[in-house]
XYZ file of C-alpha atoms in Angstrom:
564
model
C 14.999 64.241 -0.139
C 17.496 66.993 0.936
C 18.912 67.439 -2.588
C 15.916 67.606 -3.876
C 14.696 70.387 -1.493
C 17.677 72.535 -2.356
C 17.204 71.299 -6.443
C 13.345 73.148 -5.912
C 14.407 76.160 -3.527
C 17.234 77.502 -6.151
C 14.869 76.702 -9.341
C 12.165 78.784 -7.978
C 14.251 81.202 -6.784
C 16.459 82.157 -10.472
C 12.981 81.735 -11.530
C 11.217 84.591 -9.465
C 13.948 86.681 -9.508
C 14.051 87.166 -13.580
C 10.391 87.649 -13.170
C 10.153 90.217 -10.260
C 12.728 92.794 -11.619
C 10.882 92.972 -14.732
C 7.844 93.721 -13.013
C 9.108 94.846 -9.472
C 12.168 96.774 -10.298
C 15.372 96.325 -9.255
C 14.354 97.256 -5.384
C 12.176 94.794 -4.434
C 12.984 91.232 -6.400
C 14.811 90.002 -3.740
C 12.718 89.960 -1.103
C 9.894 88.766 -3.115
C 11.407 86.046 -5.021
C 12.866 84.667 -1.277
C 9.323 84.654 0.311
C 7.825 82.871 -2.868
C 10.930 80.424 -3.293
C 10.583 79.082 0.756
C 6.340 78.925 0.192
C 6.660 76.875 -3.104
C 9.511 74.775 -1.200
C 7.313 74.167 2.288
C 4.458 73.382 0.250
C 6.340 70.409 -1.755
C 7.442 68.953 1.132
C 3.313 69.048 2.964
C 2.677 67.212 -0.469
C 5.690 64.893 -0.203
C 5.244 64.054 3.332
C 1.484 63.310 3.145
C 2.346 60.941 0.271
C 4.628 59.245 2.292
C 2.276 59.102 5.216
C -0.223 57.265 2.905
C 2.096 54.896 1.532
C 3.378 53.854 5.543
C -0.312 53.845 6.269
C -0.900 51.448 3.335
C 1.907 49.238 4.162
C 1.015 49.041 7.887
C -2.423 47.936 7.260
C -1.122 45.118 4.831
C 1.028 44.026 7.479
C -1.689 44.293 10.137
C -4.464 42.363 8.061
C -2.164 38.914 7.156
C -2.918 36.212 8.940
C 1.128 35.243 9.495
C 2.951 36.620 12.569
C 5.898 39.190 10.952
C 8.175 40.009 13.433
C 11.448 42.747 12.734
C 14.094 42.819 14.421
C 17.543 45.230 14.393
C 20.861 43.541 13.982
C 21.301 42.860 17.667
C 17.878 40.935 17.883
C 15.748 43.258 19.758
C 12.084 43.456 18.077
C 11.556 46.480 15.997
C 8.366 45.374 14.945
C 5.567 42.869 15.857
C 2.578 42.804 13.529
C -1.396 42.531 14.248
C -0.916 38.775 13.348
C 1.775 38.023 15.521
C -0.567 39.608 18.370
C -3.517 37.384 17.281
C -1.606 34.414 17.549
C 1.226 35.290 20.574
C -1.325 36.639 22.728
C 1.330 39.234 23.338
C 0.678 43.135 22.697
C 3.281 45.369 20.315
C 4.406 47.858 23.049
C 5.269 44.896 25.462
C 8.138 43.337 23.048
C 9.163 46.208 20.313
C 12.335 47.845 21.958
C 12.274 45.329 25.308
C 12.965 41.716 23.992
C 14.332 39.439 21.872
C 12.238 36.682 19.507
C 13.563 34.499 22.409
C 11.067 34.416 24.366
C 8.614 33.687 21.974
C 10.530 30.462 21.723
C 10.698 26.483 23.645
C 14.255 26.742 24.916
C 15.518 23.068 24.370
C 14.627 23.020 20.699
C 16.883 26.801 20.849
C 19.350 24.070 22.207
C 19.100 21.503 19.726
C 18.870 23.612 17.128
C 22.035 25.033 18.168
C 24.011 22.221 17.912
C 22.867 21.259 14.657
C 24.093 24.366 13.405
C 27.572 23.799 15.681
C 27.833 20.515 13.942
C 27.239 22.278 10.443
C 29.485 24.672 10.263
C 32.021 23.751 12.826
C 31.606 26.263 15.377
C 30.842 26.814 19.097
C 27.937 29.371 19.401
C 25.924 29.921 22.662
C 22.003 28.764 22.429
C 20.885 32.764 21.600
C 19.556 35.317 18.753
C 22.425 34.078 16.631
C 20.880 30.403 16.410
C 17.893 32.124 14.685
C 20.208 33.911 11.867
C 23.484 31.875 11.792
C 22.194 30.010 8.110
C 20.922 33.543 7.415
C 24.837 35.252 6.638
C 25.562 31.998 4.641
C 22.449 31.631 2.408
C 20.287 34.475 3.065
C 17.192 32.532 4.620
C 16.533 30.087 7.530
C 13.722 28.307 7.174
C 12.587 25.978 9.775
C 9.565 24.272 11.935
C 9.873 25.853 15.086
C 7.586 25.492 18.340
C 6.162 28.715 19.833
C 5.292 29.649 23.473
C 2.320 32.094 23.509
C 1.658 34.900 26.579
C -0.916 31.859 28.271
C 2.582 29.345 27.878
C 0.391 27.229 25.690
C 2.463 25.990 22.981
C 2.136 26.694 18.776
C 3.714 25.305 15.690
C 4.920 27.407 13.127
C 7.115 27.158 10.236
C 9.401 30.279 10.524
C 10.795 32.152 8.004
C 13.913 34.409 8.689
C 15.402 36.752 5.684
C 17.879 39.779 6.313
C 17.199 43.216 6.064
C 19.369 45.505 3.695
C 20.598 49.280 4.174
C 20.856 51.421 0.925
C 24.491 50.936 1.092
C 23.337 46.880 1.383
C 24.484 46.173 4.418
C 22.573 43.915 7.360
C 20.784 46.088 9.588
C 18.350 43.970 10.812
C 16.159 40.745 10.296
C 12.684 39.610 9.206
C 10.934 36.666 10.189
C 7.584 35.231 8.608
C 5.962 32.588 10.923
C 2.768 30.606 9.436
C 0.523 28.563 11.765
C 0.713 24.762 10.890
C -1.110 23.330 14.000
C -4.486 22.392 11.200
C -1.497 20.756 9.099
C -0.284 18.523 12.150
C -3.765 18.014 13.386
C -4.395 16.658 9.828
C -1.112 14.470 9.620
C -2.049 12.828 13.058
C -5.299 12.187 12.313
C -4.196 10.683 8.902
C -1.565 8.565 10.995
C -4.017 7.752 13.421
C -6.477 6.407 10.259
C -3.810 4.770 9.066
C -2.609 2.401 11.930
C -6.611 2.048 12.430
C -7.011 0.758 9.103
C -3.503 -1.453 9.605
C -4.873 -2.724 12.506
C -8.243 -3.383 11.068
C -6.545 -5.508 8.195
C -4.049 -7.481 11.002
C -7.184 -8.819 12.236
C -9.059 -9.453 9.692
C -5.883 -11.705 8.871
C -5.906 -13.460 12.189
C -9.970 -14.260 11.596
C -9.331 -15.683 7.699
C -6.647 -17.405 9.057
C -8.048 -18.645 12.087
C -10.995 -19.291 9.673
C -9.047 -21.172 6.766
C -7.887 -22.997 9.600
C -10.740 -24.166 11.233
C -13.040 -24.995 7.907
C -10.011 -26.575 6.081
C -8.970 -28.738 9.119
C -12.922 -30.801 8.805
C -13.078 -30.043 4.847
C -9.905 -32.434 4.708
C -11.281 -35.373 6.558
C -14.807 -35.266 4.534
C -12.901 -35.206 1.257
C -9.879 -37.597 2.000
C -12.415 -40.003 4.182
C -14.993 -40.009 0.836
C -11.712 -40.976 -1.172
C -10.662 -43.527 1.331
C -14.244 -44.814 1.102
C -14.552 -45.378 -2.612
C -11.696 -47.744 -2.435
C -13.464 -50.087 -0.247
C -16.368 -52.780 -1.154
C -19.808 -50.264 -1.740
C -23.004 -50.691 -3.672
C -24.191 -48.785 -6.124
C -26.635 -46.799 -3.935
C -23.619 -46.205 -1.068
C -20.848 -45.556 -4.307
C -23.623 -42.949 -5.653
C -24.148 -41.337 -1.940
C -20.453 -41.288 -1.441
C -20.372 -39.455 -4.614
C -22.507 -36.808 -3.462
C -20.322 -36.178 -0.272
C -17.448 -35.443 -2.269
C -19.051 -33.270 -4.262
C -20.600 -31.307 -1.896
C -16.692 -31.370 0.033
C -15.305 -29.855 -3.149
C -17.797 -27.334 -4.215
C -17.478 -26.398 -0.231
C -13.910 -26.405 -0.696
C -14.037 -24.058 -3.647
C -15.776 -21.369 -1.821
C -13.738 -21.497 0.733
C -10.589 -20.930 -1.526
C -12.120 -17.769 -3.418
C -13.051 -16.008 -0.426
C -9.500 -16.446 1.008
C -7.878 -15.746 -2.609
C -10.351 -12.524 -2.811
C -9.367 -11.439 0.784
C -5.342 -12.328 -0.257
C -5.782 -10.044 -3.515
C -7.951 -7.334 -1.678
C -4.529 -6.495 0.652
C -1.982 -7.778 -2.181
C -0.952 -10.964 -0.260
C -0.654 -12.896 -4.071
C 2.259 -13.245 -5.648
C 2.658 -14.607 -8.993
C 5.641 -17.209 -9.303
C 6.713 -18.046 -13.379
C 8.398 -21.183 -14.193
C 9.331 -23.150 -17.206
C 5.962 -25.149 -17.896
C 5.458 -27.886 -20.562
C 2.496 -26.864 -22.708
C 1.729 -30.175 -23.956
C 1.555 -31.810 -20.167
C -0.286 -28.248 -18.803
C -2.916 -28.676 -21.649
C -3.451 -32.474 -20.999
C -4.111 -31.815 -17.333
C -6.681 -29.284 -18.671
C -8.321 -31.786 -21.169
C -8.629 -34.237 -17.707
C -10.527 -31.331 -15.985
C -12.920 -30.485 -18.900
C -13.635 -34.295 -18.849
C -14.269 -34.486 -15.189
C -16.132 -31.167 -15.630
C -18.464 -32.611 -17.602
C -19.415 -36.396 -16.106
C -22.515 -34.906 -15.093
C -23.274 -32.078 -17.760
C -22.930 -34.804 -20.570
C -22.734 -32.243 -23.644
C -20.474 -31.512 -25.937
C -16.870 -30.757 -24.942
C -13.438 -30.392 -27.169
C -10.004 -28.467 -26.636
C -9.086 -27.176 -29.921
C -5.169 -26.411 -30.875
C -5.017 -23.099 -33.317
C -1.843 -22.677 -34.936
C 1.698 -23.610 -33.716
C 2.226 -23.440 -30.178
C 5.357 -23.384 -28.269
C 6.436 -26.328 -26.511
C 7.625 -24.645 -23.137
C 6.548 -21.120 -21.657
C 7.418 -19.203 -18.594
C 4.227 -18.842 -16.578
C 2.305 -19.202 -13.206
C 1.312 -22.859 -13.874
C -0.938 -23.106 -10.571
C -2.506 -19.860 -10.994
C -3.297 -20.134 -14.587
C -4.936 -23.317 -13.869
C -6.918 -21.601 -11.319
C -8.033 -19.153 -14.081
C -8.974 -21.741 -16.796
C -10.725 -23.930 -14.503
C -12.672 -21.150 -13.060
C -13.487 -20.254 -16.730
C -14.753 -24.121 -17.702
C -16.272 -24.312 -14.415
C -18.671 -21.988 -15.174
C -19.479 -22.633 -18.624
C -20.021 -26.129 -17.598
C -22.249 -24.623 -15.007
C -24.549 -22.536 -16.928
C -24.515 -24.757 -20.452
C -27.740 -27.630 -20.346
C -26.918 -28.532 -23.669
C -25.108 -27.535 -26.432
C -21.630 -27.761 -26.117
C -18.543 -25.990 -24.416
C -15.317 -25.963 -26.524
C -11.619 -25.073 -25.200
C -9.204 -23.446 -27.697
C -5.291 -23.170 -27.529
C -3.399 -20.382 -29.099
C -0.271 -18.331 -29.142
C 0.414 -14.910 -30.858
C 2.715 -12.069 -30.409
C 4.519 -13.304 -27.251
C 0.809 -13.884 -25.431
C -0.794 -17.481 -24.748
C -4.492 -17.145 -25.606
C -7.354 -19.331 -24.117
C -10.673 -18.981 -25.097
C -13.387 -20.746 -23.913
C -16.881 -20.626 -25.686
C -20.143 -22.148 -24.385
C -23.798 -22.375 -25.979
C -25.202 -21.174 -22.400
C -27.286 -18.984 -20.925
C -25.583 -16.338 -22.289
C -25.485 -12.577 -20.717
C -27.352 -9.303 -21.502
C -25.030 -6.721 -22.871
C -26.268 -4.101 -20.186
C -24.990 -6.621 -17.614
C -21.280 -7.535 -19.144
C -19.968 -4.258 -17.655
C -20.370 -5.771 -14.186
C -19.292 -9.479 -15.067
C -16.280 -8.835 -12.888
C -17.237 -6.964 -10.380
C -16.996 -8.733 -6.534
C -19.989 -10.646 -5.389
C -22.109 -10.224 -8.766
C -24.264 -12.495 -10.609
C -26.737 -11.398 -13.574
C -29.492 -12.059 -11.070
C -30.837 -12.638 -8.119
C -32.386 -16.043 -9.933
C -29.453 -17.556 -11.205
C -27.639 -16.968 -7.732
C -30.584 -19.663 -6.585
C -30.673 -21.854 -9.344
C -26.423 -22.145 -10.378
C -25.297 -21.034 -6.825
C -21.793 -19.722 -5.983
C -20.236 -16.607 -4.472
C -20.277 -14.355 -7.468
C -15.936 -13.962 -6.287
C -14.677 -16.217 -9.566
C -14.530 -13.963 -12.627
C -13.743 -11.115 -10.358
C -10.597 -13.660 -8.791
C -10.035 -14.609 -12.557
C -9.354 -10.953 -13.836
C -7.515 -9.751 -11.358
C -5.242 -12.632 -11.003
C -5.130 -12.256 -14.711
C -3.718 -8.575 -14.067
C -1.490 -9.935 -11.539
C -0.090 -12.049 -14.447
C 0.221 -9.524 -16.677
C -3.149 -10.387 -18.478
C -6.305 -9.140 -19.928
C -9.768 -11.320 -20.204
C -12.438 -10.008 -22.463
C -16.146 -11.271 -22.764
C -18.565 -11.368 -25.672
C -22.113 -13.204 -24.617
C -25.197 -12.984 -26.001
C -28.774 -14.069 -24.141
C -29.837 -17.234 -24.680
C -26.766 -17.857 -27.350
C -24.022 -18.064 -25.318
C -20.917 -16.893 -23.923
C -17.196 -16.739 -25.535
C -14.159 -15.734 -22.765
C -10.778 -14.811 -24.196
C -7.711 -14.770 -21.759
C -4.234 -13.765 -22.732
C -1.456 -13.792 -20.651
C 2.426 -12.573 -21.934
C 4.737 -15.280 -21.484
C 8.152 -15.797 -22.566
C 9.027 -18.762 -24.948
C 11.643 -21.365 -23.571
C 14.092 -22.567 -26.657
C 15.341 -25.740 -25.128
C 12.869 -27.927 -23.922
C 14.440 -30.082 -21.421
C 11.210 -31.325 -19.623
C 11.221 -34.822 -16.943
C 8.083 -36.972 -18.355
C 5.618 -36.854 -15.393
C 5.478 -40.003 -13.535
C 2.205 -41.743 -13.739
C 2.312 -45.011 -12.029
C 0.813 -45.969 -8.851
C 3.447 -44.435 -5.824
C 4.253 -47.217 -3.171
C 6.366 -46.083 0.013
C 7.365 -49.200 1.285
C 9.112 -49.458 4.612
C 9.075 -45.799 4.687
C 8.731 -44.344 8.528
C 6.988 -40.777 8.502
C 6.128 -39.317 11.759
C 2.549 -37.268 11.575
C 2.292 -34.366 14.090
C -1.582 -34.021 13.593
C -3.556 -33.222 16.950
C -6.945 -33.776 14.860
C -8.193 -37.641 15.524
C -10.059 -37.568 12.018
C -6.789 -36.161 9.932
C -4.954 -38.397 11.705
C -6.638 -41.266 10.736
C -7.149 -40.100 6.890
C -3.421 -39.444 6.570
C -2.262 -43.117 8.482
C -4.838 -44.831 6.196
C -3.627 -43.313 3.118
C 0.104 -43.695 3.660
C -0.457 -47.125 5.511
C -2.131 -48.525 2.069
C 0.826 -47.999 -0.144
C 3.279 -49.371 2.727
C 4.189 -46.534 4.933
C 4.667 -46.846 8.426
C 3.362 -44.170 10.575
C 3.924 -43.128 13.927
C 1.745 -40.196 15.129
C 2.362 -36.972 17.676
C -0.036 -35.185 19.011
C 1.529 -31.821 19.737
C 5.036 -30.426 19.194
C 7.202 -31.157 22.071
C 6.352 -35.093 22.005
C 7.693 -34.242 18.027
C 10.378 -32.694 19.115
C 11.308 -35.934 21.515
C 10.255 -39.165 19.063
C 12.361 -37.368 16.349
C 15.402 -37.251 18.837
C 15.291 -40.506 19.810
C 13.951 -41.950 16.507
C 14.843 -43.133 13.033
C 12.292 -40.777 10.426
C 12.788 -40.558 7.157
C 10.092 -37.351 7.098
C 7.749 -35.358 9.356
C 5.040 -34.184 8.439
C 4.099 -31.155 10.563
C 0.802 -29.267 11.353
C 1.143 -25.703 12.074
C -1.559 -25.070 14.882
C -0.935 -27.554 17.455
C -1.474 -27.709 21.621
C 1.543 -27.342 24.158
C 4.036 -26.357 21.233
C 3.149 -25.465 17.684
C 4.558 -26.863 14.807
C 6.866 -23.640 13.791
C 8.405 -23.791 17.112
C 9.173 -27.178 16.992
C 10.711 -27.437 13.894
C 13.254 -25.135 15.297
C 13.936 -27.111 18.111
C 14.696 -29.947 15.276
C 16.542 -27.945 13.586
C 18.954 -27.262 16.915
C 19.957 -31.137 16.501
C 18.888 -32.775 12.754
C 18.893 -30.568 10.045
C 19.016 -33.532 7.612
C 15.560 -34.623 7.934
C 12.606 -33.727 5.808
C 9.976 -31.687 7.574
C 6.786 -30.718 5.807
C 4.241 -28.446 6.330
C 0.790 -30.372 6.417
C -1.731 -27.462 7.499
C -4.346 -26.020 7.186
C -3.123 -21.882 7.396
C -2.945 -21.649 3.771
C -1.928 -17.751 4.053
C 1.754 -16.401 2.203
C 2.770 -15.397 5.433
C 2.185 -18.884 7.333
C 4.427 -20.630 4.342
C 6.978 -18.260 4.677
C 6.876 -18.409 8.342
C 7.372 -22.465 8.053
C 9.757 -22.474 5.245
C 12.176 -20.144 7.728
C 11.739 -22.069 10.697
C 13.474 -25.033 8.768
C 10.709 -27.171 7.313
C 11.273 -28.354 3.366
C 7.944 -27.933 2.048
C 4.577 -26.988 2.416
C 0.984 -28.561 1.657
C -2.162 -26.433 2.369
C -5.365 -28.621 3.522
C -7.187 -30.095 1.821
C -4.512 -32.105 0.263
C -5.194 -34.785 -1.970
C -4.151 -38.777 -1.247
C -2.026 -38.247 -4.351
C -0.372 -35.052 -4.082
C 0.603 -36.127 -0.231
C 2.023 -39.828 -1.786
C 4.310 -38.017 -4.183
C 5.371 -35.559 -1.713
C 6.442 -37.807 0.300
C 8.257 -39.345 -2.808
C 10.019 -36.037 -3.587
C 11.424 -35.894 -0.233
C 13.021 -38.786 0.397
């Protein structure tokens, strides 16, 4: 500015001077090129000073009108500035900090503290809690950023994220600091009301768990007397009438059983509490057990009914045997349900590294503006056909996503009053050497074979002692865990089978006391808590296996068999 004052005064002065002895004479240019020369001077700098009088006036009301508390400071830390923001959200007025204090004691002393050792830590030094805590990462990397908690003029408390950058000379030197601080109490407000959604919705989901398990429980503990009681019956000396009645009970038992299972496999999906567990499978076997099912499927439908082979199919694959039979007799199921006559057929293929089933029915059939929803939860075309065919509307929405689960796809292509043709594919990987045990087939017989039952339910109890008792078992019962715990020190067992809800002591607990003093024995869970977490929970408590209720006569006989 001062060079360019003299640069103007000496310019306008050679300038006048040529021009006033010309006109003036050789007298008077002196004196009038001076006056001239210090007017046109004083009047560049009114010009030049107003100009920068704007521009301060523009920058001070940008400052004043962010919404961000800017606060300057000179090299020793005393404010130099403290913006209209920072006044808005400090509570504190510019004259009562500029020149007096330090950013200090805007500031919650123990996190000063903290901070401070942090920064000790970091770089190895020993600085005093002060100004320098603030600007220490400043001289090494020329900005501290930081959440930061700030005391206002009414000590009520505000957090900020705080910016700190230096401020340069000309010569680019430090002569001060600059430090940006944005209000992120909405932000935190946010995050803990997120949080607090989130453990709401956790907790929510814990006991829905506890009811559908308490639930599975208390439906599947009954469900398995009706059905193993109705098999126990139709071994004994009935007429026709009583065998027919009979029939109807166990019926009813499994159609009761199968609702039960899809809501708890539609509540297991819902929070992702399926897990899909491949294993070398036999084709030929996994296919016969399906031809049993389409037979037993249709004793009462009487139509038509085939399982077609296309093309070569491997011998062995790598799949989810037990869900995949899910899927396929969910499928057949209900096109055995909604075909009166005609005929449902079964077809068999592999291509491109993907089994393919396809099942295709001369049923009801579906209208196209319907198909879109086929797998959707709780939906059936109509209200109508959820009176006449009954049923949850949960099984095609089960069967696609445990399809997904398995790395599947199921398409649909129906027709009213035609029928209905489902197509599931599910990758697999093909097993080269088959090396597969023939599955045993003839009648299991335990002889002499002591099992101790821990079963606190008088009706199980009896359904499990008649069914082992028949094919030479000899069973001693317990009715709660601790008398377990005692007849299985003091007997001779060859296998427990253990419930896992049981009075005094459950059956987790006393497994481990078991396990304190026999782990040879075979202990296996026989319960009704059908959940992923329950069989985990009894598998590391010690027992060997694990068999969800309703369980079969012959799945429990060549458990039992397995075991010992």
């Amino acid at each position: 500015m001062r060079k360019v004052l003299i640069y103007t005064f000496l310019l306008s002065l050679l300038f006048l001077a040529g021009v006033s002895f010309v006109f003036y004479g050789a007298t008077d240019w002196l004196v009038y090129s001076l006056f001239v020369s210090t007017f046109i001077s004083w009047l560049y700098i009114f010009f030049k000073s107003g100009r920068n009088r704007v521009s301060d006036e523009i920058e001070r009301a940008i400052l004043d009108s962010a919404k961000v508390s800017i606060i300057a400071t000179d090299i020793n830390g005393v404010i130099t500035h403290f913006s209209k923001g920072a006044e808005d959200l400090l509570g504190y007025k510019s004259y009562e900090l500029v020149g007096n204090e330090t950013p200090a004691i805007l500031h919650d002393v123990d996190e000063v503290i903290e901070r401070t050792k942090v920064l000790n830590e970091e770089f190895g030094e020993s600085n005093s809690p002060g100004f320098i805590t603030f600007v220490r990462k400043v001289y090494s990397e020329s900005k501290d950023e930081n959440e930061w908690t700030y005391i206002r003029k009414d000590q009520s408390r505000l957090p900020v994220i705080l910016s700190v950058t230096p401020i340069y000379s000309n010569k680019g030197t430090i002569v001060g600091f600059l430090g940006i601080a944005t209000d992120i109490s909405s932000m935190r407000r946010q995050n803990e009301e997120l949080i607090s959604a989130k453990n709401m919705a956790l907790k929510a989901n814990r006991s829905k768990s506890f009811f559908l398990a308490n639930m599975s429980h208390e439906l599947r503990t009954p469900l398995n007397g009706i059905i193993g009681m109705s098999d126990l019956l139709k071994d004994t000396d009935l007429s026709i009438e009583q065998k027919d009645l009979n029939q109807y009970i166990h019926d009813s038992s499994q159609q009761l059983g199968a609702i039960i299972n899809d809501i708890l496999d539609f509540s297991k999906i819902e929070v992702g509490g399926i897990e899909i567990n491949k294993a070398p499978v036999n084709l030929k076997s996994f296919n016969a057990s399906l031809d049993r099912i389409i037979l037993s499927l249709n004793k009462t439908k009487n139509i038509k009914s085939s399982f077609i082979m296309e093309g070569e199919v491997p011998g062995g694959l790598v799949l989810d045997e037990t869900r995949l039979t899910q899927v396929l007799t969910n499928l057949l199921s209900n096109a055995f349900k909604f075909t009166k006559e005609g005929s449902v057929i079964l077809k068999c293929g592999y291509s491109e590294g993907s089994l393919i089933y396809q099942i295709e029915d001369t049923g009801i059939g579906i209208d196209q503006d319907k198909v879109s929803h086929l797998f959707s939860a709780f939906t059936q075309e109509s209200e109508h056909m959820r009176r006449e065919f009954e049923g949850t509307g949960l099984g095609l929405s089960i069967v696609r996503e445990l399809l997904q689960l398995m790395g599947g796809a199921i398409s649909v292509k129906s027709k009213k009053g035609i029928g209905s043709v489902f197509t599931a594919s599910i990758p697999c990987e093909e097993i080269q050497d088959l090396n597969f045990e023939e599955e045993i087939t003839e009648d299991i017989q335990l002889t002499g074979v002591k099992v101790l039952l821990v079963e606190d339910n008088l009706i199980n109890q009896k359904l499990i002692v008649k069914t082992l008792e028949k094919v030479g078992a000899i069973v001693d019962v317990s009715l709660d865990g601790r008398d377990a715990v005692e007849k299985v020190r003091g007997g001779s067992y060859q296998l427990v089978l253990m419930d896992y809800q049981l009075p005094i002591m459950d059956g987790v607990t006393a497994t481990k006391l078991i396990r304190e003093f026999n782990n040879e024995i075979p202990i296996v869970a026989l319960t009704a808590n059908a959940f992923k977490e329950d069989k985990r929970e009894c598998l590391l408590a010690g027992m060997n296996e694990f068999l969800a209720k309703p369980v079969t006569p012959g799945n429990l006989k060549k458990m039992i068999q397995k075991m010992i």
